[in-house]
XYZ file of C-alpha atoms in Angstrom:
740
model
C 119.914 73.800 292.414
C 118.810 77.249 293.225
C 121.679 79.265 291.985
C 120.611 76.838 288.565
C 117.029 78.064 288.451
C 116.145 74.725 289.573
C 114.357 74.780 292.735
C 112.918 71.799 294.735
C 109.259 71.345 293.605
C 108.066 71.519 296.974
C 104.431 73.124 296.682
C 101.716 74.383 299.132
C 100.503 71.341 301.156
C 97.842 71.094 304.303
C 99.028 69.928 307.620
C 97.977 66.298 307.213
C 99.394 65.138 310.779
C 96.225 64.678 312.635
C 94.301 62.955 309.585
C 96.931 60.568 309.499
C 96.463 59.852 313.020
C 92.958 59.414 312.646
C 93.641 56.776 310.155
C 95.791 55.379 312.793
C 93.255 54.574 315.282
C 91.035 53.360 312.838
C 88.352 56.601 312.243
C 87.126 57.166 308.514
C 88.212 60.036 307.339
C 86.385 62.726 305.898
C 86.209 64.415 302.354
C 88.392 67.174 302.995
C 91.097 65.066 304.766
C 91.149 62.562 302.009
C 91.740 65.418 299.265
C 94.771 66.579 301.419
C 96.242 63.644 301.742
C 95.789 62.930 298.157
C 97.316 66.388 297.194
C 100.384 65.648 299.988
C 100.855 62.333 298.158
C 100.880 64.185 294.793
C 103.383 66.987 295.680
C 105.659 63.881 297.129
C 105.427 62.250 293.638
C 106.679 64.931 292.047
C 109.461 65.753 294.315
C 110.451 61.906 294.008
C 110.642 62.255 290.173
C 112.787 65.413 290.558
C 115.178 64.216 293.127
C 115.683 60.950 291.125
C 116.351 62.852 287.722
C 118.630 64.902 289.973
C 120.470 61.962 292.195
C 124.031 62.261 290.966
C 124.065 66.062 292.278
C 121.673 65.378 294.946
C 122.762 62.151 296.702
C 121.647 62.853 300.558
C 118.573 64.724 299.574
C 117.513 62.190 297.168
C 117.902 59.306 300.393
C 116.349 61.487 303.207
C 113.317 62.352 300.811
C 112.326 59.185 298.706
C 109.188 58.231 298.904
C 107.138 55.032 298.207
C 106.164 54.752 294.277
C 103.185 52.755 295.465
C 101.753 55.682 297.086
C 100.876 57.061 293.331
C 98.209 54.648 293.061
C 96.427 55.573 296.451
C 96.891 59.251 295.306
C 95.590 58.534 292.241
C 92.485 56.550 293.131
C 91.401 59.652 295.631
C 91.611 62.147 292.950
C 89.300 59.898 290.547
C 87.408 59.737 293.349
C 86.481 63.379 293.753
C 85.079 66.147 291.637
C 87.198 69.556 291.055
C 84.702 71.486 293.283
C 85.488 68.638 296.156
C 82.363 66.853 296.112
C 82.564 62.647 296.068
C 82.032 61.605 292.131
C 79.530 58.810 290.973
C 82.483 57.339 289.488
C 83.765 56.644 292.760
C 81.760 53.201 293.051
C 79.381 51.058 290.624
C 76.625 51.193 293.448
C 77.046 55.062 294.039
C 76.383 55.610 290.511
C 73.103 53.342 290.437
C 71.522 55.152 293.723
C 72.324 58.562 292.759
C 70.995 57.896 289.066
C 68.131 56.754 290.763
C 67.501 59.316 293.355
C 67.205 62.016 290.175
C 65.348 59.982 288.217
C 62.439 59.583 291.493
C 62.962 63.350 291.895
C 62.161 64.269 288.542
C 58.870 62.004 288.762
C 58.029 63.660 291.781
C 58.582 67.392 290.289
C 56.745 66.474 287.689
C 53.903 65.361 289.968
C 54.306 68.451 291.770
C 53.893 70.403 288.693
C 50.916 68.489 287.831
C 49.285 69.683 291.169
C 49.987 73.124 291.048
C 47.706 73.527 287.738
C 45.113 71.780 289.736
C 45.148 73.813 292.722
C 46.254 77.199 290.909
C 43.444 78.911 292.547
C 44.727 77.957 296.624
C 48.197 78.082 295.851
C 50.407 81.720 297.193
C 52.552 81.502 294.280
C 54.014 78.770 291.698
C 57.082 77.322 292.970
C 58.124 73.750 294.580
C 60.235 74.320 297.884
C 62.153 72.292 300.407
C 61.029 72.358 304.238
C 62.123 70.002 306.817
C 63.572 67.602 304.507
C 60.342 67.569 302.533
C 59.493 68.882 299.130
C 56.145 70.846 299.544
C 54.025 73.772 298.049
C 52.890 77.219 299.201
C 49.589 77.067 300.024
C 47.241 80.213 301.160
C 46.332 79.838 304.925
C 42.543 80.586 304.272
C 42.216 77.887 301.674
C 44.524 74.669 303.275
C 41.607 72.846 303.873
C 40.878 72.455 299.803
C 44.365 70.897 298.994
C 44.742 67.783 300.456
C 48.095 66.898 302.286
C 50.705 67.421 305.208
C 51.340 70.603 306.625
C 55.175 71.082 307.693
C 55.750 74.810 307.841
C 54.237 78.288 308.057
C 55.487 81.361 306.436
C 56.642 83.933 309.107
C 53.430 86.293 308.470
C 51.377 83.404 308.626
C 49.804 83.830 305.292
C 51.232 80.816 303.746
C 51.182 77.170 305.013
C 54.047 74.934 303.297
C 51.886 71.510 302.707
C 53.314 68.571 300.909
C 50.393 66.843 298.906
C 49.154 63.690 299.770
C 50.035 62.476 296.364
C 53.710 62.795 296.468
C 53.877 61.771 299.547
C 55.143 58.008 298.464
C 57.831 59.714 296.318
C 58.906 61.589 298.743
C 59.072 58.767 301.050
C 60.985 56.947 298.474
C 63.427 59.919 297.941
C 64.533 60.268 301.571
C 64.921 56.251 301.474
C 67.496 56.760 298.405
C 68.860 59.670 299.852
C 69.940 57.315 302.982
C 71.297 54.621 300.731
C 73.477 57.229 298.941
C 74.727 58.682 302.209
C 75.566 55.342 303.233
C 77.242 54.438 299.989
C 79.265 57.597 300.319
C 80.260 56.626 303.567
C 81.452 53.233 302.463
C 83.431 54.796 299.801
C 85.406 57.084 302.386
C 85.925 54.086 304.609
C 87.441 52.071 301.812
C 89.782 54.949 300.902
C 90.723 55.636 304.413
C 91.544 51.789 304.306
C 93.823 52.201 301.310
C 95.619 55.147 303.104
C 95.736 53.029 306.437
C 97.324 50.256 304.552
C 99.649 51.929 303.391
C 100.087 54.351 306.560
C 104.091 54.143 307.403
C 104.552 55.438 303.807
C 102.158 58.081 303.954
C 103.705 59.389 307.347
C 107.139 59.327 305.675
C 106.370 60.919 302.456
C 104.587 63.939 304.634
C 107.681 63.777 306.664
C 109.604 63.754 303.110
C 107.934 66.622 302.074
C 108.441 68.669 305.047
C 112.208 68.062 304.816
C 112.175 68.937 301.653
C 109.920 72.202 302.338
C 112.611 72.872 305.100
C 115.315 72.947 302.865
C 114.188 74.744 300.221
C 113.676 77.380 302.577
C 116.814 77.254 303.975
C 118.528 77.606 300.668
C 116.502 80.734 299.873
C 117.580 82.239 303.084
C 121.149 81.303 302.614
C 120.731 83.045 298.968
C 118.885 86.147 300.232
C 120.832 86.741 303.259
C 123.810 85.458 302.227
C 124.780 82.493 304.491
C 127.605 80.356 304.755
C 128.667 76.739 306.411
C 130.973 77.325 308.994
C 133.757 74.224 309.273
C 131.876 72.304 312.185
C 134.698 70.684 314.830
C 133.926 68.322 317.626
C 135.311 70.401 320.289
C 132.925 73.191 321.646
C 134.048 76.552 320.316
C 133.078 79.461 318.012
C 135.115 81.201 315.671
C 133.143 83.346 313.294
C 134.582 85.521 310.816
C 132.425 89.265 309.941
C 129.690 87.357 311.870
C 126.308 89.258 311.765
C 122.520 89.211 313.826
C 120.647 87.039 311.325
C 116.942 89.039 312.123
C 118.954 92.268 311.532
C 120.459 90.844 308.184
C 116.733 90.170 307.166
C 115.754 93.934 307.773
C 118.912 95.898 307.774
C 121.539 94.712 304.557
C 124.006 97.116 305.359
C 124.825 95.548 308.920
C 128.315 96.233 310.824
C 129.701 92.962 310.803
C 132.665 91.583 313.774
C 135.021 88.826 314.226
C 133.491 86.875 317.320
C 135.450 83.517 319.103
C 134.879 81.726 322.253
C 135.797 78.588 323.597
C 135.169 76.354 326.441
C 136.338 76.806 329.951
C 136.762 80.140 328.906
C 135.093 83.623 328.965
C 134.917 87.054 327.113
C 133.528 90.155 328.856
C 132.175 92.336 326.467
C 131.801 96.336 327.620
C 131.430 99.561 325.581
C 128.657 102.173 325.389
C 125.047 101.177 325.526
C 123.028 100.742 322.305
C 126.755 99.985 321.157
C 125.536 95.914 319.855
C 126.998 94.154 322.921
C 123.538 92.468 323.396
C 123.855 91.974 319.267
C 126.603 90.244 319.552
C 125.636 88.012 322.132
C 122.487 86.890 320.116
C 124.359 86.235 317.098
C 126.851 84.338 318.927
C 123.913 82.301 320.039
C 121.814 81.997 316.849
C 125.131 80.450 314.848
C 125.190 78.013 317.683
C 121.721 76.840 317.090
C 121.703 77.282 313.476
C 124.567 74.827 313.083
C 122.811 72.257 315.491
C 119.532 72.211 313.202
C 122.254 72.148 310.083
C 121.588 75.286 308.910
C 124.026 78.159 307.182
C 125.394 81.355 309.640
C 125.550 84.868 308.996
C 129.005 84.921 308.837
C 132.081 84.832 306.372
C 134.027 81.927 304.915
C 136.981 80.564 306.931
C 134.675 80.349 310.248
C 134.455 77.490 312.456
C 131.301 76.349 314.932
C 131.673 73.464 317.349
C 128.296 71.590 318.239
C 127.410 72.851 321.905
C 125.220 70.834 324.019
C 123.248 73.446 325.007
C 122.830 77.198 325.108
C 122.040 78.951 328.485
C 120.804 82.614 328.157
C 119.919 85.309 330.865
C 119.125 87.903 328.454
C 116.107 90.388 328.913
C 114.115 91.535 331.731
C 112.749 88.711 333.753
C 110.772 90.120 336.515
C 107.540 88.682 337.715
C 104.480 90.495 340.082
C 102.963 87.023 339.793
C 106.017 85.095 341.335
C 107.235 88.090 343.540
C 110.608 88.532 341.708
C 112.259 92.034 340.997
C 114.633 92.403 337.949
C 117.491 91.476 340.116
C 115.541 88.631 341.975
C 114.828 87.013 338.546
C 118.134 87.445 337.074
C 119.968 85.936 340.266
C 117.331 82.956 340.021
C 117.874 82.092 336.595
C 121.735 82.519 336.957
C 121.273 79.718 339.580
C 119.869 77.952 337.283
C 122.660 78.250 334.532
C 125.145 77.507 336.777
C 123.364 74.294 337.964
C 123.368 73.426 333.980
C 126.399 74.383 333.073
C 128.620 71.934 331.794
C 131.701 71.193 329.125
C 130.230 72.068 325.906
C 127.736 74.258 327.200
C 127.475 78.190 325.831
C 126.513 80.423 328.357
C 125.614 83.871 327.071
C 124.530 86.843 329.855
C 123.440 90.573 329.337
C 124.365 93.136 331.999
C 125.773 90.400 334.391
C 124.697 91.036 337.851
C 123.293 94.657 337.077
C 120.526 96.162 339.165
C 122.023 95.832 342.551
C 124.844 97.632 344.539
C 127.646 98.326 342.283
C 130.475 96.753 344.271
C 128.579 93.854 345.491
C 127.251 93.045 341.984
C 130.835 93.367 340.335
C 131.874 91.049 343.108
C 129.123 88.485 342.487
C 129.871 88.902 338.650
C 133.121 88.512 339.217
C 132.068 84.998 341.026
C 129.767 83.699 338.667
C 132.061 83.878 335.652
C 134.729 82.399 337.392
C 132.676 79.372 338.488
C 131.158 78.854 334.983
C 134.759 78.567 333.132
C 135.429 76.319 335.862
C 132.337 74.255 335.136
C 134.220 74.277 331.072
C 131.248 76.663 330.084
C 131.923 79.058 327.075
C 130.451 82.363 328.436
C 130.173 85.750 326.879
C 129.042 88.327 329.426
C 127.857 92.056 328.875
C 129.105 94.227 331.720
C 129.496 97.992 332.607
C 131.342 97.228 336.078
C 135.398 98.321 335.821
C 136.326 95.219 337.614
C 135.192 92.421 334.966
C 137.078 94.454 332.831
C 140.266 94.350 334.782
C 139.743 90.369 334.663
C 142.035 89.820 331.906
C 144.765 91.537 332.432
C 145.486 88.593 335.388
C 143.602 85.857 334.436
C 144.366 84.031 330.799
C 140.329 82.648 330.910
C 138.723 85.759 330.506
C 139.412 88.115 327.387
C 138.216 91.539 326.997
C 135.711 92.822 323.876
C 134.315 95.581 323.338
C 131.736 98.095 320.622
C 133.406 101.065 320.033
C 132.253 104.575 320.271
C 132.606 107.451 317.816
C 133.113 110.867 320.089
C 133.582 112.795 316.940
C 130.528 112.162 315.651
C 129.104 110.603 318.959
C 127.626 107.775 317.772
C 128.721 103.885 318.543
C 130.332 102.519 315.411
C 128.487 98.305 316.091
C 132.265 97.169 315.838
C 133.738 94.463 318.068
C 137.226 94.667 318.959
C 138.684 91.613 320.759
C 140.918 92.299 323.192
C 140.547 95.641 324.233
C 138.167 96.658 327.103
C 135.411 99.594 326.368
C 134.223 102.886 327.956
C 130.900 103.297 328.730
C 130.491 106.710 327.731
C 127.571 107.193 329.721
C 128.846 110.680 329.508
C 128.562 111.007 326.117
C 125.695 108.690 325.381
C 123.582 110.816 327.675
C 124.866 114.014 325.909
C 123.978 112.735 322.479
C 120.501 112.189 323.903
C 119.824 115.484 324.886
C 120.985 116.018 328.548
C 121.654 119.200 328.845
C 125.674 120.290 328.984
C 125.211 121.613 332.733
C 124.248 118.606 333.768
C 126.876 116.986 332.333
C 129.535 119.187 333.486
C 128.972 118.521 336.743
C 128.840 114.626 336.311
C 132.227 114.984 334.979
C 133.224 116.623 338.675
C 131.954 113.401 340.549
C 133.739 110.974 338.632
C 136.891 110.091 340.895
C 140.693 110.015 339.493
C 140.786 106.108 338.903
C 137.185 106.832 336.610
C 139.566 109.473 334.597
C 142.715 107.099 334.587
C 140.816 104.113 333.276
C 139.225 106.594 330.440
C 142.750 107.227 329.760
C 144.171 103.805 329.200
C 140.862 102.632 327.428
C 141.091 105.666 325.078
C 144.724 105.016 324.574
C 144.243 101.236 323.848
C 141.307 102.391 321.444
C 143.938 104.786 319.744
C 146.702 102.243 319.333
C 143.977 99.591 318.043
C 143.093 101.919 315.621
C 146.495 102.874 314.551
C 147.280 98.722 313.978
C 143.978 98.884 311.413
C 145.222 101.193 309.530
C 148.577 99.759 309.189
C 146.844 96.426 308.481
C 144.757 98.157 305.644
C 147.303 99.704 304.379
C 149.245 96.204 304.530
C 146.112 94.920 303.079
C 146.055 97.679 300.462
C 149.793 96.703 299.253
C 148.909 93.088 298.801
C 146.238 93.831 296.544
C 148.100 95.823 294.375
C 151.115 93.591 294.699
C 148.290 90.675 293.332
C 147.344 92.793 290.940
C 150.692 93.488 289.644
C 151.403 89.767 289.462
C 148.133 89.570 287.159
C 149.395 92.080 284.959
C 152.866 90.515 284.583
C 151.040 86.617 284.191
C 148.598 88.701 281.354
C 151.913 90.322 279.796
C 153.309 87.005 279.671
C 150.378 85.211 277.897
C 150.484 88.316 275.450
C 154.468 88.059 274.962
C 153.930 84.042 274.399
C 151.221 84.920 272.054
C 153.156 86.926 270.274
C 156.196 84.143 269.678
C 153.640 81.935 268.887
C 151.673 83.749 265.961
C 155.733 84.778 264.637
C 156.958 81.347 264.427
C 153.535 80.374 262.726
C 153.873 83.125 260.451
C 157.614 81.877 259.747
C 156.118 78.328 259.198
C 153.305 79.804 256.869
C 155.898 81.382 254.613
C 158.107 78.462 254.878
C 155.228 75.910 253.761
C 153.955 78.622 251.138
C 157.670 77.951 249.548
C 156.704 74.404 249.962
C 153.763 74.133 247.969
C 154.748 76.663 245.275
C 158.100 74.313 244.786
C 155.709 71.290 244.471
C 153.304 73.103 242.196
C 156.755 73.543 239.726
C 156.857 69.533 240.451
C 154.134 68.985 238.987
C 154.383 71.445 235.915
C 158.064 69.711 235.208
C 156.175 66.225 235.478
C 153.358 66.973 233.140
C 155.936 68.569 230.430
C 157.946 65.056 230.827
C 154.810 62.651 230.200
C 153.827 65.487 227.370
C 157.242 64.819 225.721
C 157.463 68.191 224.390
C 160.606 69.088 225.618
C 164.257 69.192 224.554
C 167.259 66.542 226.025
C 168.763 69.375 227.855
C 165.662 70.906 229.172
C 164.879 67.219 229.984
C 167.853 66.938 231.914
C 167.797 70.194 233.907
C 164.194 69.431 234.397
C 165.189 66.214 236.155
C 167.442 67.712 238.052
C 165.263 70.527 239.307
C 162.779 67.682 240.445
C 165.677 65.942 242.797
C 166.704 69.328 244.213
C 163.447 70.824 244.863
C 161.264 67.587 246.007
C 164.219 67.096 248.575
C 162.830 70.075 249.981
C 159.231 69.106 249.953
C 159.886 66.165 251.932
C 160.890 68.410 254.745
C 157.279 69.706 254.575
C 156.210 66.575 256.620
C 158.203 68.097 259.691
C 156.555 71.597 259.224
C 153.029 70.844 258.577
C 152.522 70.413 262.498
C 154.047 73.683 263.066
C 151.666 75.386 261.019
C 148.350 73.270 262.560
C 149.325 73.450 266.119
C 151.972 74.468 267.846
C 151.813 73.200 271.150
C 153.022 74.402 274.482
C 151.392 72.409 276.628
C 153.668 71.346 279.496
C 154.823 67.292 279.178
C 156.790 65.232 281.518
C 160.435 64.914 280.978
C 161.817 61.052 279.800
C 163.781 59.273 281.554
C 166.941 58.325 280.435
C 166.686 54.677 280.955
C 163.630 54.527 279.348
C 165.128 55.795 275.810
C 165.057 52.908 273.243
C 165.864 53.222 269.502
C 162.158 53.409 267.936
C 160.287 55.433 270.485
C 158.745 58.449 269.938
C 159.313 61.603 271.839
C 158.340 65.439 272.080
C 161.831 67.705 271.366
C 161.014 71.241 272.476
C 163.975 72.497 270.069
C 161.810 71.725 266.869
C 157.959 72.099 268.763
C 157.486 68.581 267.305
C 157.200 64.945 267.843
C 160.260 63.037 266.614
C 161.473 59.138 266.641
C 164.787 58.191 268.226
C 167.214 56.660 266.081
C 170.376 56.403 268.116
C 171.291 56.447 271.442
C 174.545 57.642 271.900
C 177.327 58.132 275.164
C 176.973 60.710 277.612
C 173.021 61.157 277.715
C 173.371 61.901 274.029
C 170.484 61.117 271.648
C 170.034 61.545 268.172
C 166.835 61.919 266.821
C 164.520 62.107 263.366
C 161.570 64.063 262.480
C 160.613 63.520 258.926
C 163.898 64.161 256.509
C 165.133 66.560 259.490
C 167.789 64.681 262.145
C 169.480 66.077 264.982
C 171.441 65.366 268.444
C 170.066 66.429 271.713
C 170.890 66.147 275.214
C 168.376 62.928 277.320
C 167.525 65.438 279.356
C 165.839 67.946 277.161
C 163.618 65.506 276.022
C 159.624 65.677 277.001
C 157.268 62.319 276.604
C 154.898 62.451 273.513
C 151.217 62.561 273.937
C 148.986 59.347 272.532
C 151.924 58.013 270.517
C 150.958 54.291 271.128
C 147.176 54.766 270.443
C 147.580 56.977 267.512
C 150.045 54.291 265.625
C 147.642 51.827 266.619
C 144.089 53.340 265.582
C 146.138 54.695 262.411
C 147.468 51.538 261.432
C 144.069 49.455 262.221
C 142.536 52.131 259.820
C 145.000 51.841 256.890
C 144.218 47.480 257.438
C 140.802 48.073 257.842
C 140.565 50.407 254.670
C 143.765 50.758 252.421
C 142.109 53.453 250.267
C 143.610 56.606 249.351
C 145.393 57.765 252.792
C 143.533 60.213 254.719
C 146.654 61.992 255.725
C 147.707 65.593 254.540
C 148.581 65.861 250.982
C 150.498 63.144 249.395
C 154.068 63.601 249.459
C 156.053 64.176 246.366
C 157.416 61.007 243.963
C 161.085 61.361 243.662
C 163.493 58.780 242.672
C 164.827 57.799 246.398
C 161.666 57.457 247.719
C 160.451 55.223 244.801
C 160.969 51.291 244.797
C 160.032 50.053 241.227
C 158.649 46.331 241.597
C 157.100 45.464 238.210
C 157.668 42.632 236.279
C 159.325 40.771 239.682
C 157.931 37.314 241.227
C 155.789 37.742 244.299
C 158.559 36.540 246.530
C 161.323 38.504 244.928
C 159.228 41.983 245.173
C 158.506 40.941 249.049
C 161.864 40.655 249.414
C 163.348 43.782 247.357
C 160.039 45.411 249.519
C 161.712 44.720 253.135
C 164.871 46.018 252.188
C 163.369 49.125 250.678
C 161.748 49.925 253.658
C 164.855 49.346 255.962
C 166.408 51.434 253.780
C 163.621 54.528 254.197
C 163.342 54.390 257.792
C 167.566 54.991 257.932
C 167.033 57.576 256.282
C 164.378 59.271 257.453
C 161.805 59.092 254.700
C 158.627 60.537 255.204
C 156.599 58.410 252.652
C 157.874 55.964 250.076
C 156.254 54.709 246.435
C 155.854 51.040 245.322
C 155.302 50.465 242.040
C 153.734 46.952 241.118
C 151.588 48.085 238.407
C 148.386 46.211 237.595
C 148.633 43.166 236.274
C 146.600 40.041 238.115
C 146.859 41.795 241.031
C 149.106 39.026 242.706
C 152.256 40.876 243.072
C 149.992 44.072 244.662
C 147.752 42.051 247.213
C 151.140 40.206 248.728
C 152.804 43.662 248.904
C 149.830 45.293 250.707
C 149.621 42.130 253.259
C 153.290 41.944 253.848
C 152.635 46.048 254.238
C 149.419 45.199 256.610
C 151.517 43.209 259.030
C 154.681 44.960 259.171
C 156.079 46.973 262.550
C 157.711 49.259 260.414
C 154.116 50.370 258.458
C 152.068 53.367 260.153
C 149.444 53.386 257.141
C 149.441 52.956 253.549
C 147.101 53.382 250.274
C 146.679 53.116 246.737
C 148.342 56.416 245.048
C 147.080 59.182 243.468
C 145.857 58.687 239.869
C 148.887 60.884 239.078
C 150.824 58.789 240.750
C 149.724 55.453 239.111
C 146.352 54.491 241.352
C 145.941 50.972 241.715
C 149.272 50.460 240.149
C 151.152 51.788 243.038
C 151.127 51.975 246.877
C 151.989 55.036 249.020
C 153.541 53.920 252.437
C 154.045 56.337 255.753
C 156.654 54.507 257.765
C 156.193 54.594 261.574
């Protein structure tokens, strides 16, 4: 939905968990809490309607985030009860409206009375204004003249020059105002209690709506994250293993788009020993595997490529970083061992264990032995283990134990920089001296350090270098093979395109030839119409009459072939069709003839797998194996016949064929029974001859013969459609029939 610019409408809402819990135990919610729940329910309504409109596209999300529609009434009631600024509206209850109106009226009367008193005692007032002190309405009176102003002193100014006095005349009014204020507050509390009760009555649904919004918000955030960082969903399997293609660390991918991906593979009961230089990406690879496992457990896509596989690990146990603690009196190594002990106790089949710098920080020989023992024990317990190390002994474990596999991050000695590319099956050199040289260590120190290296160290470095060189050669060979494969695919695509162009060119050429032939046929039809017009005008000599008649018969036979050619002009169909089984071939069956590129009718089934077919006036014999199924022959025939029976008017087929002596049956002057019998005999002969269309001349008369003829045609299985002839061929006095 996000890719279609239709994101989930999950708006920003407040956390209403505490308010829901307060309502659950019978507390009355504050206005801010009531409005927060109303906003949450409003957002849930928007999400519900959106998911209802897209329930076919989002069936799982629709089911997971569905909310109770009756909560809309609760949300509307709360929203109506508050003004946009958050104050309780007068319309919240009838009693509240009355009390507030009475309070405003009493306040106005009191202020009017205070205005009168200010005019009467203007000489003793410090200023002309009314204010409020300690919840009472007072006037500012000069301290040296307060005896002349009857009232109650409630406060003094900071300088002492002004006394704030409530006039005795408005004390009853002030008392009434305080009583009304108390009644207004009580009514407001009653409204809050009523609204809280409405929420409490639907509390399970309200709680479910909050969870649905949270779920929708999380899903929307996951979708945006997957789009922004190009995450994919790996294939999830039941066994505890992972096989990540082009995996990346998600947090690094958020900050650095050009991160170097790596292929990572791990399974239960086996350990991957990752070696290589510092700052080369060993720890990043460990964390990428842990993040992928945890994100899969959370139903999230992972920063990897298509084709990756991840199983559901029961737990992810890690020892990454320095856990030293002064409070617990733990050194770095002590904290590391403590953590390893806990990991060993918790590791079972289905546990992913990630260890960074295993058994580091102590004597190299003893640390190497301890690390080997820990890895062996973890594999025996069924854990899927990945550990980074600089110990040469751990790198050699994979040479004699199939449970261990080496992996390394590369270091480019030419540029003195790590490649960050993880390579499976090859141990890595720590390249400590190269790294030190890169970071500014003096050359004299590096040279002295190289002299202290043992022969075994040099030999191991040489072996590792040879392995890396061979790996690089294999990668180059693979890259060359990939290039050749891409070139082959490109060549195949080009050949397919050229083949399609050739087919299109052939189609266009065939269509051009068919169009040219059809143009000749149209001209022949025009000549026939002119000849018929001259015949009807009777302005022609007998010899010319006979010549015109012969021309009509000759050209009309050619025109009849137009029924075979017109499909070629309108559409040349090269779509693949299923072969017809020889046992299914029957006389009258419609089939597709590839040689004609048109449909034809089976006229006769001959021996030795030969079939005689007819396409209009064109007949030929073909092999049964060359025939294909016709597309929707029965459906189109029934549709055409139904249309003809329902409305036997002029046929909507292509241009009406030319009338000749061979395709015309004159029924005029016959009785109804004789005409119907002659009609049946004529239709049978026309079908055998492959006539595209025939003309029945019945005349107008009383219409009995015409009705009988058309009724017989409507119920005949040999007729595809029929209709009245064109005016030049007799109109309603003749019927044109297209046999099936």
